[in-house]
């Protein structure tokens, strides 16, 4: 459903993504893991239109995305969340979702504004409330988004990403900064999103979460695909273990290091947990 076809991205002399081909299937949660700088978020940002691919194609249901503006990519059926929360703090939670459901043509938007066509605001409001209820945050609908706790804001951003019924959903480190209880709640919501009509890409450093919700895992290193397979196959992959900690049998240490917010930061920063270099 979502296809990266020999995609390369260069920033000047730096190659962030190097000839990556990857297929994200519908009905499957595909995790993309790797160190900071491996190219995971760059891959997501190219699919969502934040970056233009230097070469290659990105297709969603056969529609090429790599040269489209962001709004047309969204209309093609791609939804996403961000590493750093990007809500409209001055709007209510409900309004944050409703802005994703504005009419898809300027003439219709103008017609609705001047009551020359049936207004879709009631339907948009009903759809938005249903999504909030699905994620257990309907009681926050009239709260200003900027006044919410961090974990609640994460759920609002997830709600906004799915309210338009996307065909592909990109989740960029959704568990970053969450405590144990919030991560468990997020895990349940991600699992509930699994659908035969939805392709899900999960980028995350929390290996316990990755191993528990993913159907397939792609490991990236230095802008290229290092390995692909089931969670069990990736867990036992010697090359992946050596890439993470420079030695086999390291996956248990990775999972232990990723369990708390403070330790997850150490996983990214500590020299003892850095990825191996040749």
Tab-separated table of N, CA and C in Angstrom, residues 87 92-94 96-97 128-143 145 148-162 185 189:
chain	number	residue	atom	x	y	z
A	87	UNK	N	0.340	20.591	18.019
A	87	UNK	CA	-1.075	20.911	18.133
A	87	UNK	C	-1.275	22.418	18.029
A	92	UNK	N	-9.439	24.365	20.939
A	92	UNK	CA	-9.860	23.250	21.781
A	92	UNK	C	-9.416	21.942	21.143
A	93	UNK	N	-9.500	20.882	21.937
A	93	UNK	CA	-9.164	19.558	21.424
A	93	UNK	C	-10.055	19.213	20.232
A	94	UNK	N	-11.338	19.492	20.356
A	94	UNK	CA	-12.274	19.193	19.277
A	94	UNK	C	-11.923	19.972	18.015
A	96	UNK	N	-9.030	21.027	17.127
A	96	UNK	CA	-7.803	20.479	16.553
A	96	UNK	C	-8.101	19.350	15.579
A	97	UNK	N	-9.152	18.587	15.854
A	97	UNK	CA	-9.535	17.516	14.941
A	97	UNK	C	-10.350	18.047	13.770
A	128	UNK	N	-15.322	13.824	14.771
A	128	UNK	CA	-14.235	14.137	15.690
A	128	UNK	C	-14.528	13.618	17.096
A	129	UNK	N	-15.748	13.809	17.543
A	129	UNK	CA	-16.116	13.318	18.884
A	129	UNK	C	-16.036	11.792	18.959
A	130	UNK	N	-16.395	11.125	17.873
A	130	UNK	CA	-16.325	9.665	17.853
A	130	UNK	C	-14.878	9.183	17.976
A	131	UNK	N	-13.954	9.874	17.318
A	131	UNK	CA	-12.539	9.504	17.399
A	131	UNK	C	-11.999	9.766	18.802
A	132	UNK	N	-12.373	10.893	19.402
A	132	UNK	CA	-11.943	11.182	20.766
A	132	UNK	C	-12.454	10.113	21.726
A	133	UNK	N	-13.694	9.690	21.533
A	133	UNK	CA	-14.257	8.647	22.389
A	133	UNK	C	-13.503	7.331	22.206
A	134	UNK	N	-13.128	7.040	20.986
A	134	UNK	CA	-12.388	5.807	20.699
A	134	UNK	C	-11.066	5.760	21.456
A	135	UNK	N	-10.436	6.911	21.630
A	135	UNK	CA	-9.152	6.978	22.331
A	135	UNK	C	-9.311	7.321	23.814
A	136	UNK	N	-10.552	7.382	24.278
A	136	UNK	CA	-10.784	7.607	25.704
A	136	UNK	C	-10.553	9.017	26.182
A	137	UNK	N	-10.642	9.995	25.289
A	137	UNK	CA	-10.382	11.387	25.674
A	137	UNK	C	-11.541	12.297	25.286
A	138	UNK	N	-12.739	11.735	25.173
A	138	UNK	CA	-13.905	12.551	24.806
A	138	UNK	C	-14.168	13.644	25.834
A	139	UNK	N	-13.802	13.387	27.096
A	139	UNK	CA	-14.051	14.377	28.148
A	139	UNK	C	-13.148	15.601	28.015
A	140	UNK	N	-12.156	15.531	27.139
A	140	UNK	CA	-11.238	16.651	26.946
A	140	UNK	C	-11.625	17.515	25.747
A	141	UNK	N	-12.740	17.222	25.103
A	141	UNK	CA	-13.089	17.856	23.828
A	141	UNK	C	-13.090	19.372	23.881
A	142	UNK	N	-13.563	19.958	24.973
A	142	UNK	CA	-13.699	21.408	25.056
A	142	UNK	C	-12.538	22.086	25.789
A	143	UNK	N	-11.529	21.308	26.139
A	143	UNK	CA	-10.333	21.880	26.779
A	143	UNK	C	-9.399	22.449	25.723
A	145	UNK	N	-6.062	22.752	23.882
A	145	UNK	CA	-5.031	21.736	23.690
A	145	UNK	C	-3.758	22.066	24.463
A	148	UNK	N	-3.363	20.817	28.254
A	148	UNK	CA	-3.374	19.402	28.594
A	148	UNK	C	-2.007	18.921	29.054
A	149	UNK	N	-2.037	17.824	29.793
A	149	UNK	CA	-0.791	17.153	30.165
A	149	UNK	C	-0.142	16.565	28.917
A	150	UNK	N	1.153	16.303	29.011
A	150	UNK	CA	1.923	15.838	27.851
A	150	UNK	C	1.335	14.559	27.264
A	151	UNK	N	1.025	13.575	28.098
A	151	UNK	CA	0.473	12.319	27.609
A	151	UNK	C	-0.864	12.511	26.930
A	152	UNK	N	-1.686	13.424	27.440
A	152	UNK	CA	-2.968	13.709	26.806
A	152	UNK	C	-2.777	14.359	25.437
A	153	UNK	N	-1.797	15.247	25.337
A	153	UNK	CA	-1.520	15.885	24.051
A	153	UNK	C	-1.076	14.854	23.009
A	154	UNK	N	-0.334	13.860	23.443
A	154	UNK	CA	0.079	12.796	22.527
A	154	UNK	C	-1.135	12.070	21.948
A	155	UNK	N	-2.126	11.816	22.784
A	155	UNK	CA	-3.335	11.137	22.320
A	155	UNK	C	-4.148	12.028	21.386
A	156	UNK	N	-4.176	13.327	21.672
A	156	UNK	CA	-4.891	14.257	20.786
A	156	UNK	C	-4.228	14.272	19.410
A	157	UNK	N	-2.907	14.254	19.389
A	157	UNK	CA	-2.225	14.254	18.098
A	157	UNK	C	-2.511	12.964	17.326
A	158	UNK	N	-2.567	11.839	18.046
A	158	UNK	CA	-2.933	10.583	17.395
A	158	UNK	C	-4.360	10.662	16.852
A	159	UNK	N	-5.269	11.239	17.645
A	159	UNK	CA	-6.656	11.386	17.205
A	159	UNK	C	-6.732	12.227	15.941
A	160	UNK	N	-5.989	13.310	15.896
A	160	UNK	CA	-6.008	14.173	14.709
A	160	UNK	C	-5.463	13.442	13.484
A	161	UNK	N	-4.494	12.554	13.694
A	161	UNK	CA	-3.901	11.822	12.575
A	161	UNK	C	-4.861	10.807	11.966
A	162	UNK	N	-5.793	10.285	12.769
A	162	UNK	CA	-6.674	9.235	12.257
A	162	UNK	C	-8.075	9.728	11.930
A	185	UNK	N	-1.074	2.410	27.649
A	185	UNK	CA	-2.319	2.893	27.041
A	185	UNK	C	-2.125	3.134	25.550
A	189	UNK	N	-3.953	1.388	22.123
A	189	UNK	CA	-4.577	2.168	21.048
A	189	UNK	C	-3.975	1.818	19.690
